[in-house]
Coordinates of C-alpha atoms in Angstrom, one line a residue:
Chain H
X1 CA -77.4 36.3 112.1
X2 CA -78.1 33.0 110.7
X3 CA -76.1 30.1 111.4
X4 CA -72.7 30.0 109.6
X5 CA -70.3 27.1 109.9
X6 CA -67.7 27.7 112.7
X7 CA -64.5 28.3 109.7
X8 CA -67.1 30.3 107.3
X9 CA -66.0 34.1 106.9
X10 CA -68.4 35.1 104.2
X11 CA -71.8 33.8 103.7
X12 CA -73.8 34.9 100.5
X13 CA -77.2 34.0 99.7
X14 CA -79.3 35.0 96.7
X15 CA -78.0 38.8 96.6
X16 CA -79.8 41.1 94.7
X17 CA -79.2 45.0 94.8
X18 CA -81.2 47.8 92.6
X19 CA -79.6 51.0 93.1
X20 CA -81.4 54.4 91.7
X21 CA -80.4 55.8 89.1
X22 CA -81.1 59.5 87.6
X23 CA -81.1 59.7 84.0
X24 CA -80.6 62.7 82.2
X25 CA -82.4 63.3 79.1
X26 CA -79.4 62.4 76.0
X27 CA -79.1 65.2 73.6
X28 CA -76.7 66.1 71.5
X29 CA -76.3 70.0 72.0
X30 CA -74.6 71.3 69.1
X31 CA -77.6 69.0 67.3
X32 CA -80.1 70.4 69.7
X33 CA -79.0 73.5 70.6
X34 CA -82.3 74.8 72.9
X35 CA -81.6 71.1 74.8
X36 CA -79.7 73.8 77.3
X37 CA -82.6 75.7 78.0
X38 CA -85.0 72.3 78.2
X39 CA -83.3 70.4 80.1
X40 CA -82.5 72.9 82.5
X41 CA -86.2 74.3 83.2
X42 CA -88.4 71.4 81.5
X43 CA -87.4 67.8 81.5
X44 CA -86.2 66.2 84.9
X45 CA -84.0 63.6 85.0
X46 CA -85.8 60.3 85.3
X47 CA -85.2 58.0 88.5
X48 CA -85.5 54.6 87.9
X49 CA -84.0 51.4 89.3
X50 CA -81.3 49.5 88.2
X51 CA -80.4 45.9 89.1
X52 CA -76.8 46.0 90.2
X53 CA -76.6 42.6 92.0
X54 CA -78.2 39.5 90.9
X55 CA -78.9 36.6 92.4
X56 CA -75.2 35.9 93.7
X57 CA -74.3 33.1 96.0
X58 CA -70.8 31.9 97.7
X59 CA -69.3 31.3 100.9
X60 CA -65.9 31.7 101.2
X61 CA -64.0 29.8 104.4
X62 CA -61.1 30.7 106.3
X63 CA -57.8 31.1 104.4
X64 CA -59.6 30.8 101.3
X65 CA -59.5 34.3 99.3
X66 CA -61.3 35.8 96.7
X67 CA -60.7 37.4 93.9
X68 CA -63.7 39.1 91.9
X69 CA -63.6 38.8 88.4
X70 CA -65.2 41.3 85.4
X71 CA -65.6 43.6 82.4
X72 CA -66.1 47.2 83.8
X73 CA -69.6 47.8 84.6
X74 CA -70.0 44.2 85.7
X75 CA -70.7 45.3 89.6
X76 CA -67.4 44.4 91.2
X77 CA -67.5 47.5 93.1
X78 CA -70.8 47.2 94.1
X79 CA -70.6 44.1 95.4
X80 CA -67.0 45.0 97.8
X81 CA -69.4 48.0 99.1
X82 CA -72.2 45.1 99.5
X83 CA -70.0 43.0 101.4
X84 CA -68.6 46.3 103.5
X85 CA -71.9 46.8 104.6
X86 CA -72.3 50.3 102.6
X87 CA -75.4 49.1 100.5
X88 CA -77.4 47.1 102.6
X89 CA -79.1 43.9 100.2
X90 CA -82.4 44.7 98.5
X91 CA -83.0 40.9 98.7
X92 CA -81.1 38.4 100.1
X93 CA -78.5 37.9 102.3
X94 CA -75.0 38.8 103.4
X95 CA -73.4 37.4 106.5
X96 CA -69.7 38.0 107.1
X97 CA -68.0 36.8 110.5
X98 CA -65.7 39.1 112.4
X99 CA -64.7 42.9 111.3
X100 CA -64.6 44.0 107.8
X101 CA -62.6 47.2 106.2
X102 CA -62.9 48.2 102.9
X103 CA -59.8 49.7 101.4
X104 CA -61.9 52.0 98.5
X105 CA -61.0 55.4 97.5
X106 CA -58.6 55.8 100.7
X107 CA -57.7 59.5 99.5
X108 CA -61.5 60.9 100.1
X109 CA -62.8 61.9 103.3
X110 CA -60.0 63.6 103.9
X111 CA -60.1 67.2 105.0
X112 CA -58.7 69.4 102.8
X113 CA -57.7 72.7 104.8
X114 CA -57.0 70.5 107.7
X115 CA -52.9 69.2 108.8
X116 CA -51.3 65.9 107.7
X117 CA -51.5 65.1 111.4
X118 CA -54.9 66.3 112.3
X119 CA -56.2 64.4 109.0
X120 CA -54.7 61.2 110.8
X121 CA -56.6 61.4 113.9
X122 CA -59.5 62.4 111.8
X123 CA -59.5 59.2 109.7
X124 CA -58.2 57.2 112.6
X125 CA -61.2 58.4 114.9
X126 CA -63.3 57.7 111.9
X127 CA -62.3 54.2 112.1
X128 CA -63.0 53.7 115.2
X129 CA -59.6 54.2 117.1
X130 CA -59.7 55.5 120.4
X131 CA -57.0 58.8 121.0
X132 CA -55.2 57.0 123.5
X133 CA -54.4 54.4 121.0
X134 CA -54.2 56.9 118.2
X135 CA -51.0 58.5 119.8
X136 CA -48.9 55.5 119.5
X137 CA -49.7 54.9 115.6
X138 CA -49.0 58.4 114.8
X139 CA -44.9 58.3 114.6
X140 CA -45.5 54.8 112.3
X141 CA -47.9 56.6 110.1
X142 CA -45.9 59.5 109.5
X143 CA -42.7 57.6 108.9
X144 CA -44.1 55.2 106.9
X145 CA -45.6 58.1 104.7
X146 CA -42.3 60.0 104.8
X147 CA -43.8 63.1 105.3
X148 CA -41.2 64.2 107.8
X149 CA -42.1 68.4 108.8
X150 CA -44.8 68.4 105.8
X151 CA -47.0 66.9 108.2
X152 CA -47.6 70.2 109.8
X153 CA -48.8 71.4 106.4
X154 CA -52.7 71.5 105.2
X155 CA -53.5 68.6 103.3
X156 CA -54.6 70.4 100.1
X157 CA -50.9 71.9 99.7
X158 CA -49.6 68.6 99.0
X159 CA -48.9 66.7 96.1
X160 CA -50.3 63.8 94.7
X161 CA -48.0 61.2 95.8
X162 CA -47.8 62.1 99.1
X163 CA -51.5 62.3 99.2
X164 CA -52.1 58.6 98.5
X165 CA -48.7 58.7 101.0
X166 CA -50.4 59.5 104.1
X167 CA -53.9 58.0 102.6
X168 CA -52.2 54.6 102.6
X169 CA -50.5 54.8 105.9
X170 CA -53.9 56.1 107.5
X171 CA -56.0 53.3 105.9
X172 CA -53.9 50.3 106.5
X173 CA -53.4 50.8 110.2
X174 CA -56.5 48.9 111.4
X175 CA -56.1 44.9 110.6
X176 CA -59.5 43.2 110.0
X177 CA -60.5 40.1 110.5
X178 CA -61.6 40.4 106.2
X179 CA -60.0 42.9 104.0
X180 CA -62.0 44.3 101.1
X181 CA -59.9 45.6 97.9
X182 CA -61.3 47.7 95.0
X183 CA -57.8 47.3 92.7
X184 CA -54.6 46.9 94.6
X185 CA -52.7 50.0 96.0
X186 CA -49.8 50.0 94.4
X187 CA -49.1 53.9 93.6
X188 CA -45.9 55.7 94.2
X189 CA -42.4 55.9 93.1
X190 CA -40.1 52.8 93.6
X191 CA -38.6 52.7 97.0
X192 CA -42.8 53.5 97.9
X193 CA -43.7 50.7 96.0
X194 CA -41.6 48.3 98.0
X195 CA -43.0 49.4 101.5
X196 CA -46.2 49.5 99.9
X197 CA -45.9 45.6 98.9
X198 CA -44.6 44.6 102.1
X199 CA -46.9 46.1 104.4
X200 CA -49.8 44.9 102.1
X201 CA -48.4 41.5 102.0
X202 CA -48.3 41.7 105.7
X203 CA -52.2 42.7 105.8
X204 CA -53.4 40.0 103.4
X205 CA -51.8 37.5 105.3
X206 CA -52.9 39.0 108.7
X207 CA -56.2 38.9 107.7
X208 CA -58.5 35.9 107.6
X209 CA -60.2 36.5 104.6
X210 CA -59.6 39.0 101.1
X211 CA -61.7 39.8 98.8
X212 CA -59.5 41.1 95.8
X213 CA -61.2 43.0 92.2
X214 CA -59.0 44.1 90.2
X215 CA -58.0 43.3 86.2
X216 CA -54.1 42.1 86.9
X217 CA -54.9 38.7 86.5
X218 CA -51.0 37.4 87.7
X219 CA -51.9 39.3 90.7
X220 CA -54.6 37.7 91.1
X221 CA -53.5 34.2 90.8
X222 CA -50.5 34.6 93.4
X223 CA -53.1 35.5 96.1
X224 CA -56.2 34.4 95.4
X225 CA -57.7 30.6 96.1
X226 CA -60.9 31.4 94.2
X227 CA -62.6 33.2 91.9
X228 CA -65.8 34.7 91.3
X229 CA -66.6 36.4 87.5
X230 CA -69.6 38.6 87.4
X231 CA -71.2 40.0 84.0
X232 CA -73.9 42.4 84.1
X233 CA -74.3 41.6 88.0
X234 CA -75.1 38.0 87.6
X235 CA -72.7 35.1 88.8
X236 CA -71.5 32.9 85.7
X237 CA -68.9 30.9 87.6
X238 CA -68.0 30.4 91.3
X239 CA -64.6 27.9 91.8
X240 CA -60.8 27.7 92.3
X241 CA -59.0 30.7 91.3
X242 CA -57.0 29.0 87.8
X243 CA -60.0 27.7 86.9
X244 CA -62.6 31.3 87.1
X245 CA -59.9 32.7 85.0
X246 CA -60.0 30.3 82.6
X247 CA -63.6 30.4 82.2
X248 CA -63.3 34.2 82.4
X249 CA -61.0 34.3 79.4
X250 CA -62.9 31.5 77.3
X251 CA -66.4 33.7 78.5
X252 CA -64.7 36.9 76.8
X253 CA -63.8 34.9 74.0
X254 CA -66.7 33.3 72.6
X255 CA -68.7 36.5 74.1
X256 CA -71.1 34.9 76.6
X257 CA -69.2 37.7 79.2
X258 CA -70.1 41.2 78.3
Chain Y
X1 CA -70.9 55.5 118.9
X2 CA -67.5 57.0 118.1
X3 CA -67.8 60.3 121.1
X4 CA -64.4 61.2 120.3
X5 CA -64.9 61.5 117.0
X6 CA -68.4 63.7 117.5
X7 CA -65.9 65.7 119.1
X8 CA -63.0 66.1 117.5
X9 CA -64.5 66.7 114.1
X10 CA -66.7 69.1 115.5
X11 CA -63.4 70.9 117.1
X12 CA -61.8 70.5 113.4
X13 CA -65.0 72.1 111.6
X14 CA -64.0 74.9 113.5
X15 CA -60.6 74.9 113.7
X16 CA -59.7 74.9 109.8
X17 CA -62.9 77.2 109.1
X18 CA -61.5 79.5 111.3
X19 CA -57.7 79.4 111.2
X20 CA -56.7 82.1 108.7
X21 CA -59.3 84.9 109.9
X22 CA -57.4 87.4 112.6
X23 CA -60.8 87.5 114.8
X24 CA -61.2 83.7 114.4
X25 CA -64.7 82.5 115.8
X26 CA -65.4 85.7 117.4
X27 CA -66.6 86.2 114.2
X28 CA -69.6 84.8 115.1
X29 CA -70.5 87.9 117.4
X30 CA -69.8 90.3 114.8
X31 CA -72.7 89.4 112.6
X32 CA -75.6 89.7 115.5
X33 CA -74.0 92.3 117.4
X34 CA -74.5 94.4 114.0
X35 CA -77.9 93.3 113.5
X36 CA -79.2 93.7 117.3
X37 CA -77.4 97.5 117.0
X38 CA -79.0 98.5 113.6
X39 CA -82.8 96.9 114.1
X40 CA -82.9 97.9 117.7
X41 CA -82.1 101.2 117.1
X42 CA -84.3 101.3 114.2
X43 CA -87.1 99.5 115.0
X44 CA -87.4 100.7 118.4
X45 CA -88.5 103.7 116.9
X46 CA -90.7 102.4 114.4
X47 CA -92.2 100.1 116.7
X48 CA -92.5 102.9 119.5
X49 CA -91.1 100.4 121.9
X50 CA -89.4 101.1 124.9
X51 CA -85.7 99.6 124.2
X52 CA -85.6 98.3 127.8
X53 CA -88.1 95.7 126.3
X54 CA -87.6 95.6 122.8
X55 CA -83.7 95.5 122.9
X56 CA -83.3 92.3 124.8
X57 CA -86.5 90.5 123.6
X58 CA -85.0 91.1 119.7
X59 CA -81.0 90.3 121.1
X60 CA -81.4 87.0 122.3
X61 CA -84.5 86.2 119.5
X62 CA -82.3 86.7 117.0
X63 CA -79.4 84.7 118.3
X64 CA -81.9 81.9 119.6
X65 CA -83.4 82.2 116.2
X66 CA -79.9 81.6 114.6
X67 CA -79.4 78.0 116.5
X68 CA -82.9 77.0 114.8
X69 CA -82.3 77.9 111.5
X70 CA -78.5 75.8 112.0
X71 CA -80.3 73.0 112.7
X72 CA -83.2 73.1 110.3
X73 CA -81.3 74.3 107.2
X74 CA -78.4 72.4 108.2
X75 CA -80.1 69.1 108.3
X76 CA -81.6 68.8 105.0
X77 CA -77.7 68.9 103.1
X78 CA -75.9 66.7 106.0
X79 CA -75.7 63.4 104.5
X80 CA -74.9 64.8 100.9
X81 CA -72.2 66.7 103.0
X82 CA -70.7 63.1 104.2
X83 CA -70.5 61.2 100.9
X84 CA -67.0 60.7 101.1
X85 CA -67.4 59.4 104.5
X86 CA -70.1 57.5 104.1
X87 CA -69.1 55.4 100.9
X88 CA -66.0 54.3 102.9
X89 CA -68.5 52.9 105.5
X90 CA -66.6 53.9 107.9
X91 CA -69.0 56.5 109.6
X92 CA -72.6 55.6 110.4
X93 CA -76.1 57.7 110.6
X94 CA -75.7 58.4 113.9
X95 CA -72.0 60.0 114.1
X96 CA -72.5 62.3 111.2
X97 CA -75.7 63.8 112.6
X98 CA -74.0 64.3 116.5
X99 CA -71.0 66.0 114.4
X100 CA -73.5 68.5 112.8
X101 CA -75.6 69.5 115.9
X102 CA -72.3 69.7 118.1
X103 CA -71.0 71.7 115.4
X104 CA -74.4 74.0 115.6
X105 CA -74.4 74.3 119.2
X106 CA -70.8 75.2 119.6
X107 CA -71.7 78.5 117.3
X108 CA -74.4 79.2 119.4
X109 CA -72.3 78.9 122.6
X110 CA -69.9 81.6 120.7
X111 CA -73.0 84.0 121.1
X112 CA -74.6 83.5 123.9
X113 CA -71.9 86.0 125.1
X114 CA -74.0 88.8 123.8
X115 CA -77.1 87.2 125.8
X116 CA -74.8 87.7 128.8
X117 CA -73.8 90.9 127.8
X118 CA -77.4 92.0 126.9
X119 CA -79.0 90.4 130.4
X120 CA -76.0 92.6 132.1
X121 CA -76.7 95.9 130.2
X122 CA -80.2 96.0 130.8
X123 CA -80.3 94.7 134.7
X124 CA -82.6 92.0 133.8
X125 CA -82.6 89.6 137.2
X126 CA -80.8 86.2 137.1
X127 CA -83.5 83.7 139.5
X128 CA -84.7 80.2 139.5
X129 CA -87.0 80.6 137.0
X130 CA -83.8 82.0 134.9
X131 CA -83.0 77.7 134.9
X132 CA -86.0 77.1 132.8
X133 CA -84.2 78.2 129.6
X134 CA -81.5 75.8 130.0
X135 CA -84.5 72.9 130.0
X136 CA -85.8 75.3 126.9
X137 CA -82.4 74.8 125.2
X138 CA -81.9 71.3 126.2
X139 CA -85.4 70.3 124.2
X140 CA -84.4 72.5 121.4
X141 CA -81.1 70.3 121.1
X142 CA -82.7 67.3 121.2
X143 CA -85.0 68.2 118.6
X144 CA -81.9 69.2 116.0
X145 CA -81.2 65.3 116.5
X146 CA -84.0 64.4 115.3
X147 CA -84.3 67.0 112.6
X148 CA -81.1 66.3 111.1
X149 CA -82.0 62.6 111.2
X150 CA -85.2 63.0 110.1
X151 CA -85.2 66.1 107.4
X152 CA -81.1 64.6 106.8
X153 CA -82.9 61.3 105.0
X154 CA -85.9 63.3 103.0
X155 CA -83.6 65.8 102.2
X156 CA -81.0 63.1 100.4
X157 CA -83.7 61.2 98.6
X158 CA -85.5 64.6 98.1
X159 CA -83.2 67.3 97.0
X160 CA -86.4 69.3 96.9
X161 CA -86.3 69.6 100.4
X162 CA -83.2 72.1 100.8
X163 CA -85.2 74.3 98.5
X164 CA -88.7 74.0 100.5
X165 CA -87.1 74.9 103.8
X166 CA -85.1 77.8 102.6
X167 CA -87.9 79.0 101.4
X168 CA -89.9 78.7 104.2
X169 CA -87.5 79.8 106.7
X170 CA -87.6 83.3 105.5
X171 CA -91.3 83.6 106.6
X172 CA -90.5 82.2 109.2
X173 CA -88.1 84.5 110.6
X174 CA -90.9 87.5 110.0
X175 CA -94.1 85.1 111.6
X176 CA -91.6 84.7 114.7
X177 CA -91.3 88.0 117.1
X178 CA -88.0 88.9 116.5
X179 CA -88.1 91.9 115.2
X180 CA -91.0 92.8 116.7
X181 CA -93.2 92.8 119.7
X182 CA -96.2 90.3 120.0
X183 CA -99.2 92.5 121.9
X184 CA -100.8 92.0 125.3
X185 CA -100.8 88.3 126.7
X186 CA -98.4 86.8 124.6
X187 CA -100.4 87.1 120.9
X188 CA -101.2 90.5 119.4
X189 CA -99.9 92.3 116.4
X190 CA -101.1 91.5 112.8
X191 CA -99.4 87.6 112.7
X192 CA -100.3 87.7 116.7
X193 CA -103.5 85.3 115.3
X194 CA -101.3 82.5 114.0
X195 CA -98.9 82.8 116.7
X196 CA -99.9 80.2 118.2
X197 CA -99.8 77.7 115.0
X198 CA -96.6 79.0 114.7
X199 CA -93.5 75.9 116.0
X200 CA -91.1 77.7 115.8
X201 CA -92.5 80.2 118.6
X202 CA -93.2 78.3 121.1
X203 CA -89.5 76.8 120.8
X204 CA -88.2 80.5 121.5
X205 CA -90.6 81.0 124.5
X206 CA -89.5 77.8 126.2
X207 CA -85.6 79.6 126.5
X208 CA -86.6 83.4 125.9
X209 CA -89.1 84.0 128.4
X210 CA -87.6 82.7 131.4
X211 CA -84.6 85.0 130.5
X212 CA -87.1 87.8 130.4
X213 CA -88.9 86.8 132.9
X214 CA -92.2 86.4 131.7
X215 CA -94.4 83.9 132.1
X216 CA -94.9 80.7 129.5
X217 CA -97.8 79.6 127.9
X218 CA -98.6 76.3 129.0
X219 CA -99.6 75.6 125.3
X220 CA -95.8 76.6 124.5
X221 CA -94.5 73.4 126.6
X222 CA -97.6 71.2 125.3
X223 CA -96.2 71.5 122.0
X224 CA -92.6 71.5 122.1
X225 CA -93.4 68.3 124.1
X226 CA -95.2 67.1 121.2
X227 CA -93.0 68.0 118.5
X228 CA -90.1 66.3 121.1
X229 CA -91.7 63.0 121.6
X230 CA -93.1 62.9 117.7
X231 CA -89.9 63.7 116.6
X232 CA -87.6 61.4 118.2
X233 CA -90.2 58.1 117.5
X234 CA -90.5 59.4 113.7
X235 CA -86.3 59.7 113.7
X236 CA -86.4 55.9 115.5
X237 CA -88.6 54.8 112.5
X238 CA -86.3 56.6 110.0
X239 CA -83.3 55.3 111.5
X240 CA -84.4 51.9 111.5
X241 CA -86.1 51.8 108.2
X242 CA -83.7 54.0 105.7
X243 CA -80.0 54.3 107.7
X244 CA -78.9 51.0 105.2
X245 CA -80.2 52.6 101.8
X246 CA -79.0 55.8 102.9
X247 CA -76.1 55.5 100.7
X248 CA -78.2 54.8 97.7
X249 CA -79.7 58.3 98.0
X250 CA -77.1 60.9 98.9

């Protein structure tokens, strides 16, 4: 690990990322009709690589926290699963100090013919909980998800809501030292919603650092000191959070951002 | 290194695969104990061989044969398997390859009950030399680590793989005595010439033989030796040079 500043959390230097990609062949089949026979015996799909990531550069410091800033496409999910330590850099270099937990896609990785409860000490092991520990969470989690005798049930027999439900619980039981969010959790009905707000309030100020994408820009602004705004992978604009949107919003304007 | 998770999952493999059947993982029996009845009874005759030999030599071939093919087949699809898991970063290299040997060697303890069974039947004598089989086993185990580590990263860059191995497992299971006797000191027969170029062979002898008691090759432990050592520096390498663009590929 290089040498970070004692209050730095999140130290990035020239990142670059190329990620494979596999391109099909584009035909239009009621044009092309014998493009079902071709493309299923005679042309591969081509592999080639893409640059996801490039050349980005920030440091973020205690208490500050960052919100990403983008059009779709613009690699602000690539760059949370950069900084989670999912793709490692193809150049460059990330540094982050302390524990990192990405909250993306929470409702994956679940097992489907598996319980509600033996799903939580599945994720939770996954996490890297210890049983012992484990036990003590699991009446909080299944309160909070107000699953109640359901819990007994296999996962794939419930609905949606309480999915995300037990998902959410599950996820937001370990408290990093930097939390990673790919949009903010906010699914449910209304008396969810409020538990959901509290106990993610409670996280974000738990934690030391937060790095936030998502497109609610008032969102945004009430928790995040900076900004970052991507386009096409590259970094246009690195600074306090007002003024990233700003540039953000003048960038989509005159159509510099794409 | 998350050990209760290695364990638990593996438990909860089984559990949920398992839960709505009536004979639950006794299933596992049912399938060999068919296949040792019909091709011993069979082939016996065919083969002319006395069933005293051929009965237990094919029982616990076939169910040794069964852990092999778990781990090789197994391994090229694991980290496709985990893409859920692995895009959350929450599980690493190493935990998702210990859940899919455990899982592999707890169907194989299911049906080493019919080796039992099998040793019992025919009278065959449990010695010393019997303990050699367990060190057999133990190599074979440590070589599905390095399999799955090893065939789990070629196989998720190169989907190819999966199809290459199936393919060549099914040779494999004929070029292997299974279903048949090799001749006089260890290699006879018509494959009884590339016996001996044959891996997966030797890896039977190492755990079969000492059951049966007859002697080992010395060439047998050379090369499972080999393959070990080989193995577990070429799954090092792997580990270290692919485990971080790992979840580019699957």
């Amino acid at each position: 690990m290089q040498s970070m500043p004692e209050n730095r959390i999140v130290q990035v230097e020239n990142l670059e990322l190329k990620v494979p990609i596999f391109k099909p062949n584009d035909r239009h089949l009621l044009k092309n009709p014998m493009g079902f026979l071709s493309d299923l015996y005679f042309t591969h799909a081509k592999r080639r690589m893409v640059k996801i990531l490039d050349n980005i550069s920030f440091n973020l410091d205690m208490g500050q926290r960052l919100g990403v800033i983008g059009p779709n496409g613009a690699g602000k999910s690539t760059l949370l699963r950069t900084l989670a330590g999912i793709y490692a850099p193809t150049s460059g270099s990330v540094n982050i100090r302390g524990s990192v937990k990405g909250l993306f896609d929470i409702t994956l990785g679940m097992n489907q013919e598996a319980t509600g409860l033996e799903n939580i000490y599945l994720r939770c092991l996954q996490m890297g909980l210890k049983l012992n520990e484990i036990t003590s969470l699991i009446t909080d989690i299944v309160n909070f998800s107000e699953l109640e005798e359901s819990i007994d049930n296999p996962f794939h027999t419930y609905s949606s809501g309480m999915r995300m439900r037990l998902a959410f619980a599950i996820s937001t039981m370990v408290k990093p030292d930097l939390l990673l969010m790919d949009e903010w959790i906010g699914a449910g009905d209304a008396n969810f919603r409020d538990k959901v707000k509290s106990r993610m309030d409670a996280l974000v100020s738990n934690s030391r650092g937060l790095v936030l994408a998502t497109h609610n820009t008032g969102l945004m602004k009430s928790l995040c000191t900076h900004g970052i705004v991507l386009s096409k992978g590259r970094n246009m604009f690195f600074g306090e959070i007002d003024e990233a949107l700003d540039f953000y919003q003048q960038g989509r304007a005159s159509g510099i951002i794409i | 290194m998350k050990y209760q998770y290695w364990i638990y999952a593996t438990w909860l493999n089984f559990v949920v695969r398992y839960r709505k059947t009536l004979l639950g993982p006794l299933w596992l029996m049912v399938g060999p104990i068919l296949f040792i009845l019909t091709i011993g009874m069979l082939y016996s005759r065919i083969n002319q061989a006395d069933s005293n030999q051929f009965v237990p030599h094919l029982a616990i071939g076939i169910i040794i044969w069964t852990l092999i093919v778990g781990f090789v087949a197994g391994s090229t699809t694991i980290f496709q398997r985990y893409r859920s898991q692995i895009m959350q970063g929450e599980l690493q290299l190493m935990d998702i390859t210990m859940v899919g040997v455990f899982t592999t060697v707890l169907q194989f303890l299911h049906q080493v009950i019919i080796i039992l069974i099998v040793l019992l039947y025919y009278k065959i004598p449990i010695n010393a030399y019997t303990i050699v089989s367990f060190l057999g086993l133990a190599l074979l185990i440590i070589n599905g680590v390095w399999l799955s580590i090893v065939f789990g990263i070629i196989g998720a860059r190169y989907h190819d793989l999966n199809e290459v191995i199936q393919a060549i497992m099914r040779i494999a299971f004929l070029a292997t005595p299974i279903v048949w006797l090799p001749g006089g000191a260890g290699y006879g027969g018509v494959m009884g010439k590339f016996l001996m170029y044959n891996p997966f062979y030797h890896y039977m002898e190492l755990i079969r033989a000492p059951l049966l008691q007859t002697p080992i090759s010395p060439l047998s432990w050379y090369v499972v030796l080999t393959f070990t050592v080989v193995g577990c520096s070429l799954a090092y390498l792997f580990k270290a040079k692919f485990s971080r663009v790992l979840a580019l590929w699957v």
